[in-house]
């Protein structure tokens, strides 16, 4: 039985000590080979030594071990792995355990080098996998940014083509996008979708590129027939943008088609009512009216803040979605900042 126990001790690669005094311990197992690097090679079973002198880390652990020995528990209390420098310069990972066996206070020191090496290898693999994942995510983000840049370039070029025929200013177009993005963020949209509406909302009137000059550029009031033709810019805009694999253009298509729809169903071209109107178009309707009222145009002067809001408040429930208008009012300071930092070029 004793031989079997000794074999077990050797296979575990441990040194077992019985405490004699606070810092003095008696070796009660066979001495493992690795222990020769820290003590006299002639040390034998039954001899005593001060472990704190051999392993400075043990001095710290003995404070915890003392409480374990006083409690009399047979459950091992472990120190955790620490690394020592052997006499030959190599490193060895060790772990101490304190427990009681009847009236004997035991301290076991185990060679954990293999387990420690395996753990280090696992950590290294995890670190490398994490780096690879981060690299892949960075690559994906870079590709998304490139795709976003391409989408925005397409939208900008379409808007430039339309502006050659329309009288809307570049500042107006930019503000519409920024207003719409601010509204989307206030509604809790994620950054990608908010960026989409920033690019898409300025395309609301892109269909005007298909309206004849004598109607589009007419300085006076349009006749009933001319106005019917002008209203076709909503359908033309949708036809220009729909069916794309580019998400921002599809949002632009629904805005172009529906930005003249009204909350009460009296708008055009389809007479949609309430929630039938895409939220992107409902947002664009509100910010487009705000910008038109608060800026000078060839046919009118700019309205001040009070008059602008008075006119808009009268449109709530008829032209405007009441809930979205409340969001707009709650974020009016943001809208005013956008207006003041993106002024018309005189």
XYZ file of C-alpha atoms in Angstrom:
346
model
C 0.000 0.000 0.000
C 2.860 2.344 0.912
C 4.568 1.579 -2.413
C 1.360 2.345 -4.294
C 1.004 5.659 -2.416
C 4.619 6.579 -3.238
C 4.039 5.803 -6.923
C 0.974 8.013 -6.878
C 2.974 10.847 -5.327
C 5.661 10.478 -7.993
C 3.133 10.408 -10.832
C 1.583 13.626 -9.550
C 5.049 15.214 -9.472
C 4.493 16.706 -6.015
C 6.431 17.305 -2.831
C 4.413 16.838 0.389
C 5.413 18.651 3.596
C 4.133 18.550 7.157
C 4.312 21.798 9.058
C 6.552 21.678 12.129
C 6.607 25.396 12.937
C 5.259 28.524 11.227
C 7.886 28.465 8.466
C 9.580 25.086 8.984
C 8.344 21.997 7.153
C 9.275 18.319 7.067
C 9.444 16.536 3.706
C 7.204 13.466 4.133
C 7.110 12.300 0.523
C 9.837 11.290 -1.858
C 11.657 14.277 -3.262
C 10.656 14.937 -6.904
C 13.488 15.508 -9.406
C 12.590 19.159 -10.053
C 13.071 19.965 -6.353
C 16.866 19.437 -6.698
C 17.057 22.797 -8.531
C 15.978 24.629 -5.352
C 17.606 22.767 -2.466
C 20.508 20.602 -1.373
C 20.641 17.512 -3.561
C 21.128 15.401 -0.429
C 17.750 16.390 1.025
C 15.833 13.241 1.974
C 12.431 12.304 3.288
C 12.108 13.222 6.969
C 14.355 16.259 6.816
C 13.104 19.757 7.579
C 13.660 23.042 5.770
C 12.358 26.619 5.616
C 10.266 26.760 2.431
C 10.038 30.551 2.448
C 13.767 30.751 1.828
C 13.479 28.484 -1.219
C 10.273 29.964 -2.609
C 9.624 33.614 -1.655
C 6.087 33.274 -3.001
C 5.341 30.709 -0.259
C 5.767 33.382 2.424
C 2.722 35.206 1.010
C 0.674 32.022 0.731
C 1.420 30.920 4.298
C -0.815 33.701 5.654
C -3.789 32.094 3.870
C -2.604 28.559 4.703
C -2.495 29.360 8.414
C -6.278 29.965 8.432
C -6.816 26.668 6.594
C -4.772 24.701 9.096
C -6.561 26.320 12.027
C -9.930 25.320 10.541
C -8.845 21.681 10.220
C -10.389 21.328 6.740
C -9.386 18.467 4.448
C -10.378 20.493 1.387
C -7.242 21.830 -0.373
C -6.819 25.590 -0.559
C -4.737 26.386 -3.635
C -2.324 29.250 -4.141
C -2.710 29.494 -7.881
C 0.204 28.950 -10.244
C 3.395 30.959 -9.941
C 6.612 30.692 -11.931
C 10.085 30.184 -10.422
C 13.534 30.436 -11.998
C 15.492 27.207 -11.619
C 19.230 27.081 -10.920
C 19.846 26.100 -14.569
C 18.018 29.204 -15.799
C 14.893 27.376 -16.895
C 11.472 28.324 -15.568
C 9.126 26.010 -13.703
C 5.465 26.609 -12.869
C 4.440 25.583 -9.340
C 1.277 25.556 -7.234
C 0.940 25.125 -3.471
C -2.021 23.608 -1.616
C -2.759 23.742 2.111
C -4.989 21.183 3.872
C -5.248 19.100 7.041
C -4.988 15.340 7.494
C -6.266 14.550 10.966
C -3.945 16.572 13.226
C -1.270 17.166 10.568
C -1.006 20.473 8.680
C 0.056 19.626 5.154
C 1.573 21.756 2.410
C 1.808 20.258 -1.077
C 3.861 21.821 -3.862
C 3.127 20.498 -7.346
C 4.961 20.921 -10.636
C 2.370 22.511 -12.940
C 4.692 23.227 -15.882
C 2.833 21.012 -18.351
C -0.578 22.379 -17.405
C 0.795 25.926 -17.416
C 2.335 25.435 -20.866
C -0.944 24.036 -22.179
C -2.827 26.982 -20.727
C -0.337 29.415 -22.237
C -0.743 27.710 -25.599
C -4.542 27.989 -25.292
C -4.240 31.681 -24.421
C -1.920 32.218 -27.383
C -4.318 30.462 -29.743
C -7.202 32.522 -28.325
C -5.178 35.722 -28.734
C -4.254 34.850 -32.325
C -7.864 33.950 -33.144
C -9.013 37.203 -31.575
C -6.491 39.160 -33.631
C -7.608 37.351 -36.779
C -11.242 38.093 -35.927
C -10.437 41.755 -35.250
C -8.507 41.918 -38.536
C -11.447 40.358 -40.385
C -13.855 42.789 -38.710
C -11.589 45.700 -39.635
C -11.483 44.452 -43.232
C -15.269 44.110 -43.255
C -15.669 47.600 -41.798
C -13.279 48.959 -44.404
C -15.284 47.312 -47.178
C -18.520 48.706 -45.727
C -16.986 52.180 -45.647
C -15.901 51.838 -49.272
C -19.379 50.649 -50.242
C -20.922 53.552 -48.328
C -18.595 55.980 -50.126
C -19.602 54.503 -53.505
C -23.292 54.734 -52.636
C -22.931 58.349 -51.537
C -20.985 59.201 -54.690
C -23.783 57.742 -56.839
C -26.367 59.751 -54.919
C -24.340 62.959 -55.147
C -23.878 62.568 -58.894
C -27.602 62.016 -59.369
C -28.334 65.123 -57.314
C -25.817 67.151 -59.308
C -27.560 66.138 -62.505
C -30.914 67.206 -61.080
C -29.580 70.510 -59.756
C -28.571 71.571 -63.255
C -32.288 71.858 -63.988
C -33.800 72.666 -60.610
C -33.327 75.836 -58.592
C -32.711 74.124 -55.253
C -29.388 75.097 -53.668
C -26.598 72.755 -52.604
C -26.964 74.035 -49.040
C -30.683 73.152 -49.030
C -29.926 69.639 -50.262
C -27.248 69.163 -47.600
C -29.503 70.466 -44.819
C -32.380 68.170 -45.786
C -30.104 65.154 -45.384
C -28.737 66.333 -42.037
C -32.193 67.174 -40.672
C -33.481 63.749 -41.676
C -30.479 61.998 -40.115
C -31.022 63.902 -36.853
C -34.680 62.853 -36.830
C -33.738 59.218 -37.487
C -31.259 59.190 -34.607
C -33.844 60.763 -32.305
C -36.166 57.901 -33.256
C -33.497 55.368 -32.257
C -32.438 54.241 -35.729
C -29.002 52.648 -35.905
C -26.138 54.660 -37.367
C -26.167 52.840 -40.725
C -29.867 53.442 -41.365
C -29.605 57.046 -40.170
C -26.732 57.548 -42.621
C -28.904 56.035 -45.377
C -31.659 58.588 -44.890
C -29.066 61.383 -44.766
C -28.067 60.430 -48.304
C -31.548 59.452 -49.521
C -33.686 62.365 -48.274
C -31.975 64.976 -50.496
C -33.101 62.933 -53.520
C -36.779 63.616 -52.806
C -37.148 65.977 -55.790
C -34.796 64.166 -58.160
C -37.735 63.348 -60.454
C -37.942 67.017 -61.433
C -35.191 66.195 -63.918
C -37.977 64.693 -66.052
C -40.271 67.754 -65.920
C -40.233 70.051 -69.006
C -38.387 73.361 -68.583
C -41.437 75.485 -69.391
C -43.129 74.030 -66.289
C -40.151 73.498 -63.987
C -38.712 76.967 -64.543
C -41.974 78.889 -64.906
C -41.732 82.024 -62.720
C -45.483 82.391 -62.097
C -48.238 80.164 -60.794
C -48.785 76.888 -62.621
C -52.071 76.140 -64.341
C -54.086 73.117 -63.226
C -52.774 71.068 -66.170
C -49.190 72.206 -65.549
C -49.477 71.283 -61.883
C -50.701 67.806 -62.828
C -47.554 67.387 -64.910
C -45.382 68.773 -62.099
C -46.839 66.202 -59.710
C -45.393 63.493 -61.923
C -41.917 64.268 -60.549
C -42.739 61.981 -57.591
C -43.377 58.992 -59.863
C -40.441 59.845 -62.108
C -38.140 59.998 -59.062
C -39.268 56.590 -57.891
C -38.775 55.106 -61.362
C -35.228 56.501 -61.457
C -34.200 55.034 -58.093
C -36.216 51.860 -57.454
C -35.093 48.281 -58.083
C -31.461 48.871 -57.134
C -29.254 46.559 -55.079
C -28.062 49.687 -53.280
C -30.166 50.145 -50.169
C -29.834 53.911 -50.002
C -31.289 54.271 -53.516
C -34.296 52.150 -52.576
C -34.941 54.408 -49.582
C -34.524 57.340 -51.924
C -37.147 55.807 -54.217
C -39.787 55.575 -51.477
C -39.026 59.130 -50.332
C -39.199 60.474 -53.882
C -42.574 58.812 -54.451
C -44.186 59.657 -51.112
C -42.785 62.984 -49.859
C -45.918 64.822 -51.110
C -48.317 62.355 -49.496
C -50.234 63.837 -46.546
C -51.105 62.400 -43.171
C -54.809 63.013 -43.879
C -54.686 61.184 -47.221
C -55.095 64.323 -49.366
C -51.609 64.221 -50.896
C -50.252 62.778 -54.129
C -49.539 60.709 -56.198
C -51.403 57.826 -54.478
C -53.401 59.494 -51.718
C -51.750 57.411 -49.006
C -52.881 58.094 -45.454
C -51.241 57.910 -42.014
C -48.933 54.957 -41.487
C -49.413 53.895 -45.114
C -46.813 56.557 -45.899
C -43.228 55.287 -45.336
C -41.708 56.866 -42.236
C -38.706 58.015 -44.279
C -41.040 60.098 -46.456
C -42.953 61.452 -43.449
C -39.659 62.629 -41.947
C -38.566 64.234 -45.202
C -41.877 66.059 -45.592
C -41.487 67.762 -42.208
C -37.849 68.823 -42.635
C -38.372 69.937 -46.240
C -41.200 72.285 -45.207
C -39.120 73.572 -42.273
C -36.191 74.398 -44.520
C -38.348 75.966 -47.229
C -40.141 78.233 -44.756
C -37.040 79.320 -42.857
C -34.972 80.287 -45.940
C -35.292 82.930 -48.614
C -36.469 81.891 -52.044
C -36.953 83.834 -55.272
C -40.693 83.971 -54.561
C -40.531 84.821 -50.837
C -38.433 86.055 -47.915
C -37.374 83.767 -45.081
C -39.861 83.436 -42.246
C -38.604 83.924 -38.701
C -38.715 81.092 -36.153
C -42.110 82.072 -34.705
C -43.889 82.317 -38.067
C -42.226 79.146 -39.336
C -43.425 77.125 -36.350
C -46.881 78.696 -36.430
C -47.345 77.660 -40.056
C -45.979 74.163 -39.402
C -48.130 73.632 -36.319
C -51.227 74.257 -38.460
C -50.098 71.413 -40.754
C -49.963 68.811 -37.952
C -52.559 66.100 -38.478
C -53.178 67.168 -42.067
C -49.800 67.240 -43.788
C -47.636 66.004 -40.905
C -47.531 62.897 -38.734
C -48.301 64.330 -35.237
C -45.877 62.015 -33.422
C -43.023 62.766 -35.819
C -43.711 66.484 -35.533
C -43.368 66.161 -31.739
C -39.978 64.502 -32.281
C -39.045 67.369 -34.591
C -40.039 70.008 -31.993
C -38.193 68.130 -29.225
C -35.062 68.286 -31.381
C -35.560 71.805 -32.688
C -32.243 72.987 -31.223
C -30.463 70.369 -33.340
C -32.366 71.495 -36.442
C -31.495 75.133 -35.776
C -27.831 74.228 -35.347
C -27.857 72.435 -38.720
C -29.591 75.432 -40.332
C -27.125 77.933 -38.838
C -24.001 75.917 -39.751
C -25.051 75.181 -43.343
C -25.978 78.600 -44.635
C -26.716 79.600 -48.190
C -23.770 80.968 -50.148
C -24.592 84.529 -51.151
